[in-house]
CSV table of C-alpha atoms in Angstrom, one decimal:
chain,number,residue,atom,x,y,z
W,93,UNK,CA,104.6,44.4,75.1
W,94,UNK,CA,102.5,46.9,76.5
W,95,UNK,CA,103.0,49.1,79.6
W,96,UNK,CA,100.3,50.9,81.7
W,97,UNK,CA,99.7,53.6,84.2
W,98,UNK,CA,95.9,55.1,85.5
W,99,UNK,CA,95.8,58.5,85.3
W,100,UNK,CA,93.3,60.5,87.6
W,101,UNK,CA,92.3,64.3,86.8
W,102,UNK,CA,89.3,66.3,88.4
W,103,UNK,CA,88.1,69.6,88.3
W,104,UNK,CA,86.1,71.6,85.9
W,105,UNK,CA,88.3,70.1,83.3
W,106,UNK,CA,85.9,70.2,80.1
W,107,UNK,CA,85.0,73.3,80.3
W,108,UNK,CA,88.6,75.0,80.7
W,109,UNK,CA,89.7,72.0,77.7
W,110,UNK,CA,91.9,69.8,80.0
W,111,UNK,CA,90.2,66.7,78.8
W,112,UNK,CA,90.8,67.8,75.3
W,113,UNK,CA,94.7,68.5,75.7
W,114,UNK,CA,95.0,65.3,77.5
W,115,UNK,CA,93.1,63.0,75.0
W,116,UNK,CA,95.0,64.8,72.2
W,117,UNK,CA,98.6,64.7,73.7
W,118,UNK,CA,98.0,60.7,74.4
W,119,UNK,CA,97.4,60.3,70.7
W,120,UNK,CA,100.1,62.8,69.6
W,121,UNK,CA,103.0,60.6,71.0
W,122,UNK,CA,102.0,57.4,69.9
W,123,UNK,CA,100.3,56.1,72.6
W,124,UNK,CA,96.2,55.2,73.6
W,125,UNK,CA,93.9,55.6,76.5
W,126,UNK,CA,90.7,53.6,77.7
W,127,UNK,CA,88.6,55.7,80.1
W,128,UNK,CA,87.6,53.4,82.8
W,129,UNK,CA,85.5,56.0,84.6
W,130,UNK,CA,84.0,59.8,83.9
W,131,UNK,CA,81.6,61.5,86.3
W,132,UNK,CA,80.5,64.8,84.6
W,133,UNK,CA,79.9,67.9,87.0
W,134,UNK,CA,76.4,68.6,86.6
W,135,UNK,CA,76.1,72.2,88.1
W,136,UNK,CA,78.1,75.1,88.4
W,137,UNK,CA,79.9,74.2,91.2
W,138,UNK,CA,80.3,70.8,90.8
W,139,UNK,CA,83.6,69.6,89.3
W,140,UNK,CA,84.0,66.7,86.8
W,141,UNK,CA,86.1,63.4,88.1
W,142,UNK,CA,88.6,61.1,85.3
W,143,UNK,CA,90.2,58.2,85.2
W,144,UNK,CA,92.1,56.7,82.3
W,145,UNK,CA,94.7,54.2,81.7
W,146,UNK,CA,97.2,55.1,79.5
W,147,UNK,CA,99.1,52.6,77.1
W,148,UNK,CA,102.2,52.8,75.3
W,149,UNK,CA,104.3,50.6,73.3
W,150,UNK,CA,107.7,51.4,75.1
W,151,UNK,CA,108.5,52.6,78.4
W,152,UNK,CA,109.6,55.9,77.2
W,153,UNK,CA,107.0,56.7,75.1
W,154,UNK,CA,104.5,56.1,78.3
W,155,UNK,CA,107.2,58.4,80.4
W,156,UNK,CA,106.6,61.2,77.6
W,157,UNK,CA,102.8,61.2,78.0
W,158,UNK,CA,102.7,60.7,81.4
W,159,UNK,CA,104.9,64.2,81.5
W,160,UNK,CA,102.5,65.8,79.3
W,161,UNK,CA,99.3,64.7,81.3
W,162,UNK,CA,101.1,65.8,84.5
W,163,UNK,CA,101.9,69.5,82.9
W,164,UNK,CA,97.8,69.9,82.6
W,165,UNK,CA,97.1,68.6,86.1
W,166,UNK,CA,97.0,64.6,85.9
W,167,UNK,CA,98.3,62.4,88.9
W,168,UNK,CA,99.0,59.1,89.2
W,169,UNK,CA,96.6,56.7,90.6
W,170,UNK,CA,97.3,56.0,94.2
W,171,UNK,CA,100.8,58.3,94.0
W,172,UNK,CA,103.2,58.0,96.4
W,173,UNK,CA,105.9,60.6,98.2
W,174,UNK,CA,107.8,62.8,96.1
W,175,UNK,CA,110.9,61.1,95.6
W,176,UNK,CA,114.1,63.3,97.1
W,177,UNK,CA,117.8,63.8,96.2
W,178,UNK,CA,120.0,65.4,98.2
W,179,UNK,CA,122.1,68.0,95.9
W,180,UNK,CA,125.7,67.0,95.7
W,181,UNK,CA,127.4,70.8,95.8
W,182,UNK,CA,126.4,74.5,95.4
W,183,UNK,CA,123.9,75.4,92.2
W,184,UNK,CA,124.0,71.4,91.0
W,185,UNK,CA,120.9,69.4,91.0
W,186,UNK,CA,120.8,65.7,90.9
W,187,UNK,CA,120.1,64.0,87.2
W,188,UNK,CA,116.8,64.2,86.3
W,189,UNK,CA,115.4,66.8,88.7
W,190,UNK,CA,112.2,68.2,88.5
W,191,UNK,CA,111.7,71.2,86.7
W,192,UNK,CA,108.4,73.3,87.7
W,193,UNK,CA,105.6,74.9,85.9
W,194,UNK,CA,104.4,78.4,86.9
W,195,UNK,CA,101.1,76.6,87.9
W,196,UNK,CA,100.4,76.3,91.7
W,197,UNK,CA,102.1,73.4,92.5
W,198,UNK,CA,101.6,70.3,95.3
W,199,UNK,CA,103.9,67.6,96.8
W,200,UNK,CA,102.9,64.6,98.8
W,201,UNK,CA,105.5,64.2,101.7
W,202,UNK,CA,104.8,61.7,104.7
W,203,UNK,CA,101.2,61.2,103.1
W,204,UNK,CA,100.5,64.5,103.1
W,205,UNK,CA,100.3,67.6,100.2
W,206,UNK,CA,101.7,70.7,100.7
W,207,UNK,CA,101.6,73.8,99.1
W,208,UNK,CA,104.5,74.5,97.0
W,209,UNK,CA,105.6,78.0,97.7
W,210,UNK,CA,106.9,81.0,95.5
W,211,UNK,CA,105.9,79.1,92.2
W,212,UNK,CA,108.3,80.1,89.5
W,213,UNK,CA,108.5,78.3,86.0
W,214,UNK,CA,112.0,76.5,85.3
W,215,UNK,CA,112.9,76.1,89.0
W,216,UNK,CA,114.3,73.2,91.4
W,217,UNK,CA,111.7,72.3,93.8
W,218,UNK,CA,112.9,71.8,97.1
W,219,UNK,CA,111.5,70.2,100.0
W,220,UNK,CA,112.9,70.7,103.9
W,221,UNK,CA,111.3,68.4,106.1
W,222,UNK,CA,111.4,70.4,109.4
W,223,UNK,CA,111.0,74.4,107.7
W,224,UNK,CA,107.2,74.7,107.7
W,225,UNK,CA,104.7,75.5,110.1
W,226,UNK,CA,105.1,74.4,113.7
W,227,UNK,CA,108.4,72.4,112.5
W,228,UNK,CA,106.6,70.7,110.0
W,229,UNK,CA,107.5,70.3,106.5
W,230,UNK,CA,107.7,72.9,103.7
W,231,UNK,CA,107.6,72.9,99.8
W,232,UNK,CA,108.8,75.6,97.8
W,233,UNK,CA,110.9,77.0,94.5
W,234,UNK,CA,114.9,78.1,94.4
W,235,UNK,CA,116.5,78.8,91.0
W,236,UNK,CA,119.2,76.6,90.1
W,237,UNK,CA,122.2,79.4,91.0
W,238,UNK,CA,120.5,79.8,94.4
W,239,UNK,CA,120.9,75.8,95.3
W,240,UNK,CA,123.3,74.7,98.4
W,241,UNK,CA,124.4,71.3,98.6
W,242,UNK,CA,122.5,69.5,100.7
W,243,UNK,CA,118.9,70.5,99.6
W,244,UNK,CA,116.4,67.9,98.8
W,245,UNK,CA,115.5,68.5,95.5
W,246,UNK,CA,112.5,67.0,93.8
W,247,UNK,CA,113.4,64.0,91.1
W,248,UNK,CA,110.8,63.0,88.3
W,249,UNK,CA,107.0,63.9,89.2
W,250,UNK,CA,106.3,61.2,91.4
W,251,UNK,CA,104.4,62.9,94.3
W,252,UNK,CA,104.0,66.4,92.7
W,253,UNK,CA,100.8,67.5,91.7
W,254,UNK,CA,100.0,70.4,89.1
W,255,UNK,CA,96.9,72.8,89.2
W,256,UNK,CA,96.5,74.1,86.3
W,257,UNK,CA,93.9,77.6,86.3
W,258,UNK,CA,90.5,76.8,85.5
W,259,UNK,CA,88.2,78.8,83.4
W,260,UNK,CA,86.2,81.5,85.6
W,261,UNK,CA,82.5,80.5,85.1
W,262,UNK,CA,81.4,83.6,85.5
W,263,UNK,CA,83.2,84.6,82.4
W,264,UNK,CA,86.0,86.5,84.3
W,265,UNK,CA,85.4,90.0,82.3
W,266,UNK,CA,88.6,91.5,80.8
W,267,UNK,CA,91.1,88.6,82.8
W,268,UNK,CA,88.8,86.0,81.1
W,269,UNK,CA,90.8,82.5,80.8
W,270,UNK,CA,92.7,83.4,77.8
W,271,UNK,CA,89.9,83.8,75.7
W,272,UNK,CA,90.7,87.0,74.6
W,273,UNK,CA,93.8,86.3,72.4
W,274,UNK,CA,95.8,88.9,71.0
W,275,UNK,CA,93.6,91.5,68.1
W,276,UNK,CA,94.2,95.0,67.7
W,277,UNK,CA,90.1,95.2,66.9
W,278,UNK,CA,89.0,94.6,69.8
W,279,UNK,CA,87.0,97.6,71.7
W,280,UNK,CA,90.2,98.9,73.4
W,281,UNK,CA,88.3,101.6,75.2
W,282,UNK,CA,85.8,99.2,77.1
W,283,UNK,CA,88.7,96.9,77.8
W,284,UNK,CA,91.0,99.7,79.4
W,285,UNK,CA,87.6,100.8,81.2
W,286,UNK,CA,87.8,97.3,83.1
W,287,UNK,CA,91.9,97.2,83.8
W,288,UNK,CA,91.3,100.3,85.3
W,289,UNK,CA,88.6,99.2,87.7
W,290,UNK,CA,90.7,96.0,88.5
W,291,UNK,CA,93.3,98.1,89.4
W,292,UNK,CA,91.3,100.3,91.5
W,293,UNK,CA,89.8,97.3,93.1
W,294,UNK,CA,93.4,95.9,94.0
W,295,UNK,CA,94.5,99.2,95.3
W,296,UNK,CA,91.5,99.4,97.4
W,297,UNK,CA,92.4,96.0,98.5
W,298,UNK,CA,95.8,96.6,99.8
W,299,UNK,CA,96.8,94.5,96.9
W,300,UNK,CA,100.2,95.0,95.1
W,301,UNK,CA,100.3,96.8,91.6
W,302,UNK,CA,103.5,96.2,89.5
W,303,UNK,CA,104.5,98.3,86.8
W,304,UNK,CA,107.1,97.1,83.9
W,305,UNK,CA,107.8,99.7,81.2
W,306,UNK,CA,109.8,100.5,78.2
W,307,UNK,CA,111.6,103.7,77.4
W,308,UNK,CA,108.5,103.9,74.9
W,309,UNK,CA,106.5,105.2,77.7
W,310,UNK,CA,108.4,108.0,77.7
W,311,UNK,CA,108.9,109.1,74.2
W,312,UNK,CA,105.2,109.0,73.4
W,313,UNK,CA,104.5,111.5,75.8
W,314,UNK,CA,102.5,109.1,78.4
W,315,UNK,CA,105.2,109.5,81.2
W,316,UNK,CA,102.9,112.5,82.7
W,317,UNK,CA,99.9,110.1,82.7
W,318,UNK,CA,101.9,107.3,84.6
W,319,UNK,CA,103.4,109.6,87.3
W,320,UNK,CA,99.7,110.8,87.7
W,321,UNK,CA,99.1,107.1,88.5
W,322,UNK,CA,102.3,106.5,91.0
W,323,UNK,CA,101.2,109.8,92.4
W,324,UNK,CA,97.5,108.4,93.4
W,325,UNK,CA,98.7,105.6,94.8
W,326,UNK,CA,97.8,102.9,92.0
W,327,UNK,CA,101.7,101.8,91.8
W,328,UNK,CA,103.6,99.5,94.0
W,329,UNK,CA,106.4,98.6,92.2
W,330,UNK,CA,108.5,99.5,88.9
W,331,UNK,CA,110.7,97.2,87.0
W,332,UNK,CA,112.6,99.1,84.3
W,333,UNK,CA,115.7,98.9,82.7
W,334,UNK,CA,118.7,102.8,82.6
W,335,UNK,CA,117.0,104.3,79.7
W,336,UNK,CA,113.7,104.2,80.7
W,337,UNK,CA,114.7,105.6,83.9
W,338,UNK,CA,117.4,108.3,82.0
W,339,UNK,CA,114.8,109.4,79.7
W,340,UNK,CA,112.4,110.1,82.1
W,341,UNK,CA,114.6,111.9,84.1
W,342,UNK,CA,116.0,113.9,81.1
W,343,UNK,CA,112.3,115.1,80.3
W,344,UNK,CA,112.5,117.0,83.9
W,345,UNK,CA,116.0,118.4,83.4
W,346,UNK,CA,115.8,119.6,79.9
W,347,UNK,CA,112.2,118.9,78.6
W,348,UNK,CA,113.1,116.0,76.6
W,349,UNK,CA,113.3,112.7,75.8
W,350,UNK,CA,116.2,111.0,73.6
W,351,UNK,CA,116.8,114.5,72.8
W,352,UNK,CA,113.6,115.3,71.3
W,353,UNK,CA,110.7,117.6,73.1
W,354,UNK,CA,108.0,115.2,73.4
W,355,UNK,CA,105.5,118.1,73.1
W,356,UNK,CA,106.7,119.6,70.6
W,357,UNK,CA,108.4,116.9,68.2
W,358,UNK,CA,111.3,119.4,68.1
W,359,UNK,CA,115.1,118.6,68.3
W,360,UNK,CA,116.8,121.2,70.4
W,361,UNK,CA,120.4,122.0,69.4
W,362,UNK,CA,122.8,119.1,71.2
W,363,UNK,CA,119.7,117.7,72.4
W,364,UNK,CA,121.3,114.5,71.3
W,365,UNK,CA,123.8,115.2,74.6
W,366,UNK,CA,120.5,115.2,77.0
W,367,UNK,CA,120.7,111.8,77.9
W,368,UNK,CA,124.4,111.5,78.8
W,369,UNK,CA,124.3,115.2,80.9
W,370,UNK,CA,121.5,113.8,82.3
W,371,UNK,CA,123.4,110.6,83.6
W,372,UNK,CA,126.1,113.0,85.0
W,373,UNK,CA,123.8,115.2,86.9
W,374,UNK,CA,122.6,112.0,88.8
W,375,UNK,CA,125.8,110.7,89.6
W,376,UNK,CA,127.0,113.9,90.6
W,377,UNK,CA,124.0,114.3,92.9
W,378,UNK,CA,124.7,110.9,93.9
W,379,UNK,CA,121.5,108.8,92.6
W,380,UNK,CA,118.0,109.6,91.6
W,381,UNK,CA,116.7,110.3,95.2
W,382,UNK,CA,119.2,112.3,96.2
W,383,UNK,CA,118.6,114.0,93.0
W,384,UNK,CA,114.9,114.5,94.0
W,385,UNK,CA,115.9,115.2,97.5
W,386,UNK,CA,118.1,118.3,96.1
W,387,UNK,CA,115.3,119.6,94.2
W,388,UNK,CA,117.5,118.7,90.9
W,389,UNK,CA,114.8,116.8,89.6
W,390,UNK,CA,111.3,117.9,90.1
W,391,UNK,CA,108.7,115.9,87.7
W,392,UNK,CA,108.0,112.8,86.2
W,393,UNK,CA,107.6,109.0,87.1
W,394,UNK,CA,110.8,108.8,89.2
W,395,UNK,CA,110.3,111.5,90.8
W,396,UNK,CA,107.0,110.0,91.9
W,397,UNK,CA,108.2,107.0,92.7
W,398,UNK,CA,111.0,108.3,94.8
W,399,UNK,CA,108.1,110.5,96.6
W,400,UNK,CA,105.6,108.0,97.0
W,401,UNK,CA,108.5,105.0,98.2
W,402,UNK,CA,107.9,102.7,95.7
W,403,UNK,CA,109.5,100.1,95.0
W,404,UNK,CA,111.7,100.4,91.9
W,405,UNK,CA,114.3,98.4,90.2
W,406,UNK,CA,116.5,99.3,87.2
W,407,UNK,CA,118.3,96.2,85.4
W,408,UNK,CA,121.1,97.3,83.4
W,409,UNK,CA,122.0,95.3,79.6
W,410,UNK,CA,125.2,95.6,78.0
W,411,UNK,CA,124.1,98.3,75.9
W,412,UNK,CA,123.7,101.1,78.8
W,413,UNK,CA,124.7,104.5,78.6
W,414,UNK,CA,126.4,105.3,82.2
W,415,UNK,CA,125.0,103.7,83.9
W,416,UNK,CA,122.8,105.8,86.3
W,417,UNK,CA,124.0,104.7,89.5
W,418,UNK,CA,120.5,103.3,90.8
W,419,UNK,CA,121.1,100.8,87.8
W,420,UNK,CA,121.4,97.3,88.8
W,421,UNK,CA,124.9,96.1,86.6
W,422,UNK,CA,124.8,92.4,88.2
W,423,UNK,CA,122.7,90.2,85.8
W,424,UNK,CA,121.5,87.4,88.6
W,425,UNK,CA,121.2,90.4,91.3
W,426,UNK,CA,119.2,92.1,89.0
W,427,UNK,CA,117.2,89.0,88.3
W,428,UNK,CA,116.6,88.1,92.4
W,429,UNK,CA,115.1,91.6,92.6
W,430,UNK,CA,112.7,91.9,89.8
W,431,UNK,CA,111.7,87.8,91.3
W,432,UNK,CA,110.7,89.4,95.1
W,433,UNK,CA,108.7,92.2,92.7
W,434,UNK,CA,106.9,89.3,90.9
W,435,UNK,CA,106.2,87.3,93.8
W,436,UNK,CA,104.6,90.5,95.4
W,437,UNK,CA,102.7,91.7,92.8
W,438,UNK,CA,98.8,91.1,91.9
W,439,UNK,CA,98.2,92.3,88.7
W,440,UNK,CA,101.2,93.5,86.1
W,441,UNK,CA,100.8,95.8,83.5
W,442,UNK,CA,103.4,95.3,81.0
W,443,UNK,CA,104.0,98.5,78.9
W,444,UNK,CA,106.4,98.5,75.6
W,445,UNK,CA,108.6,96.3,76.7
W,446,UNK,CA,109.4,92.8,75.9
W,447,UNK,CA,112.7,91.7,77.5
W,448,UNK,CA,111.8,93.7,80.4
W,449,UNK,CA,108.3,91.8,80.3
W,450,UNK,CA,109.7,88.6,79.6
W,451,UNK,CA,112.3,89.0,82.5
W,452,UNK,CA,109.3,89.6,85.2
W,453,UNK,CA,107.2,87.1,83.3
W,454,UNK,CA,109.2,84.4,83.8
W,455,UNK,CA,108.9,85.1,87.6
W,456,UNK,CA,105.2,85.1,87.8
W,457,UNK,CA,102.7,82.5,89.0
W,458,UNK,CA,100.0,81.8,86.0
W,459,UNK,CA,97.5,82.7,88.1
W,460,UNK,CA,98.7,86.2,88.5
W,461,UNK,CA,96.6,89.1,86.2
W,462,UNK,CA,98.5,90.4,83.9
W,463,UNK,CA,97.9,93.7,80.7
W,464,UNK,CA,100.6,93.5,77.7
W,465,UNK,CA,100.2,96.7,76.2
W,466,UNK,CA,102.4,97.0,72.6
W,467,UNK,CA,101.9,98.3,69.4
W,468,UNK,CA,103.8,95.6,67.4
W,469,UNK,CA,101.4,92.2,67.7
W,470,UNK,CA,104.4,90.1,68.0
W,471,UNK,CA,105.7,91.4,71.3
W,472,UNK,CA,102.4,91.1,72.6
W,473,UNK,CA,101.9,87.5,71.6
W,474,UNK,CA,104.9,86.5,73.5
W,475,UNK,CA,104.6,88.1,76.3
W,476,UNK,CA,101.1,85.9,76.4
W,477,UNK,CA,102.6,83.0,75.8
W,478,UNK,CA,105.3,83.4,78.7
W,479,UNK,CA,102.2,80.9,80.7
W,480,UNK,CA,99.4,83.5,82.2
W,481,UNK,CA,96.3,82.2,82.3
W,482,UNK,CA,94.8,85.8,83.3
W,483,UNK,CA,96.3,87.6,80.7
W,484,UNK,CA,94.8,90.6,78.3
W,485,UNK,CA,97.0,91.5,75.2
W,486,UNK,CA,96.3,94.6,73.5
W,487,UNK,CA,98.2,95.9,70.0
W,488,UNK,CA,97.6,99.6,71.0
W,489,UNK,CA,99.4,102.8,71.1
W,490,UNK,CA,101.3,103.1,74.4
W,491,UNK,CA,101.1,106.9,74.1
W,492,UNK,CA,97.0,106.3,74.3
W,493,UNK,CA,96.9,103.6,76.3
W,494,UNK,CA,98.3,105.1,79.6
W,495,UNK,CA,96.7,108.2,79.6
W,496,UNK,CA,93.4,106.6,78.8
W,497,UNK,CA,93.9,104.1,81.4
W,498,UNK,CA,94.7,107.0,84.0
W,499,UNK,CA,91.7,108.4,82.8
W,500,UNK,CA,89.6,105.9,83.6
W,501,UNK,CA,91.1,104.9,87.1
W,502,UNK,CA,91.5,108.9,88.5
W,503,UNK,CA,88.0,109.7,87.7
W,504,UNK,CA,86.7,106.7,89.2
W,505,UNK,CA,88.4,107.6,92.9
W,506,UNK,CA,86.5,110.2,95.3
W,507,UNK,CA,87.8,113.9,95.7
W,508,UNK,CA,89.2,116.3,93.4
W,509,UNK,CA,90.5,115.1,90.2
W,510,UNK,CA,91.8,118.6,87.7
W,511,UNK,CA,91.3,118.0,84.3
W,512,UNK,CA,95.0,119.1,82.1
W,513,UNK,CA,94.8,120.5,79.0
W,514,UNK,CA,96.2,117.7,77.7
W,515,UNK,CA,92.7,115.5,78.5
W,516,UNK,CA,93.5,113.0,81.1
W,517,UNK,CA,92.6,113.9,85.1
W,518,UNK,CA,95.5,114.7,87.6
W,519,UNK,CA,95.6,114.2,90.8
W,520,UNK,CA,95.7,117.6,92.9
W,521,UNK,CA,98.9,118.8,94.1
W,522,UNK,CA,99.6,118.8,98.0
């Protein structure tokens, strides 16, 4: 016996592949489909209509590709309400829950849709009937830890619909619908050229600019070029773990990094001890602003950020030196404030760092632009396939990237912009 459900998906769904990966997941777990209609957008604007029933030979089977079909934006013909469990305790969620995508999300409640809000991948989705607008209903993500009993949490997909990022038909330029992939041949001067005019355009925007970056940053000598960048105004937030943070500050107390001047390439007798009396001059001073504010630290990207108030946060690992007191030792605290970061942020630029980058990618909408920059092609590639849909990869050095990329976005602002010896513009002292 065979069972049956009608699919419906619209949208520009050939051109970004949807009808592809829906055809081909259908066949991939055993089951069939008989389109019963297909309009086909004719213009540029015009988006393409499908409906489909879908066979399988068991009910399970049909569940499996219904799930897969609902993941690329499918809904059910004539759906009805989400279906609604209250949760039974504290951080427990009733059987079968459902689990969201980091695509922007919908849930039909009293015949309505609503927005689901703060879209996270691998959250409950909660509904409260009376928290929205004028007392109305309101839809939106908690992580499972965060739960209280007594939340109406989302079961199956019934009622939830998926929106899956459509390819730009313009073409999108560098934040082009995935279709640059990861290559360490592309032009990486061109492409750096238009990350740096997105972020100027966001900047000029009043948008949100988050910046994640590995203690890689600092050893290649780019640290200068991203202060210049904090400096200017083109940083909104950091997410960073103790040694990026205690390297950069040990450049400004001693003039290097894990011991080694980063100008030089020298090791300095006991520079090996840098680090570690750096940590002890900032929790002797009492933190990293009161370090700035007693003129103990003078340069460099926390100094910078400390000046220009932005918004940083340090998560701490198991292997920390210290830690420097700023450092965030509580694993789901730390995790709550790199996801307000996330939720804020407009574009990300992910710099030498893959758990740091996978910890903030997990938090982001796939809608949200986002620049890996590594030199090992692996890291990059992951960081990719965390979900973005508006992502560019580059296989680069980090030591040429950032400075080029400061380049680039400084000489593009009115006003005086001094060329260093070093090549890259700097923003004028005060």
């Amino acid at each position: 016996m065979s069972h049956s459900r009608t699919v419906e998906i619209e949208g520009h769904i050939i051109d970004s592949g949807t009808m592809q990966r829906c055809f081909g997941a259908v066949m991939d777990l055993g089951g069939s489909f008989d389109v019963e209609q297909f309009d086909v957008g004719k213009h540029e604007n015009e988006e393409s209509y499908c409906r489909m029933a879908v066979s399988a030979d068991d009910p399970e089977t049909l569940q499996a590709i219904l799930h897969e079909l609902h993941q690329n934006g499918a809904v059910l013909e004539d759906p009805s309400d989400v279906e609604l469990v209250a949760a039974p305790a504290d951080k427990v969620v009733p059987p079968d829950f459902y689990s969201t995508t980091n695509h922007p999300t919908e849930v039909l409640y009293d015949g309505e849709w609503i927005d689901v809000e703060r879209i996270e991948m691998d959250c409950a989705l909660i509904v409260d009937p009376d928290g929205g607008p004028d007392d109305g209903p309101r839809a939106y993500t908690k992580v499972l830890n965060a739960v209280e009993e007594g939340d109406l949490v989302a079961t199956d997909q019934s009622g939830i619909r998926v929106n899956p990022p459509e390819r730009p038909r313009s073409g999108g330029g560098a934040f082009g619908f995935m279709q640059g992939g990861v290559s360490s041949e592309r032009p990486s001067e061109s492409t750096i050229r238009e990350v740096a005019e997105e972020l100027r355009e966001v900047t000029e925007a009043g948008g949100n600019v988050m910046v994640v970056a590995g203690p890689a940053v600092i050893h290649s000598g780019a640290g200068d070029a991203l202060a210049d960048l904090v400096e200017a105004g083109h940083v909104d937030s950091l997410s960073a773990g103790n040694g990026f943070a205690t390297h950069d500050l040990e450049r400004s107390l001693y003039g290097t990094s894990l011991g080694m001047d980063v100008e030089t390439l020298e090791h300095p007798r006991k520079g090996h001890k840098h680090h570690i009396w750096t940590i002890s001059e900032i929790i002797r001073a009492g933190g990293i602003e009161a370090a700035v504010e007693d003129g103990i630290v003078t340069e460099g990207v926390m100094y910078q950020c400390v000046r220009n108030d932005v918004d940083t946060v340090l998560a701490g690992s198991i292997r920390d030196d210290g830690p420097l007191p700023d450092t965030i030792t509580d694993a789901v605290e730390a995790q709550d404030a790199i996801r307000e970061q996330a939720h804020d942020a407009d574009i990300v630029l992910m710099l030498a760092t893959l758990l740091h980058s996978v910890a903030v990618g997990n938090c982001l909408p796939s809608t949200t632009k986002t620049v890996c920059v590594d030199i090992n092609p692996a890291t990059v590639t992951q960081l990719l396939d965390r979900g973005s849909a508006q992502a560019v990869g580059m296989v680069t050095d980090i030591g040429t990237f950032v400075p080029t990329l400061a380049k680039f976005v400084l000489e593009g602002e009115d006003g005086d912009v001094a060329v260093a010896d070093d090549g890259y513009p700097h923003a004028e002292e005060e």
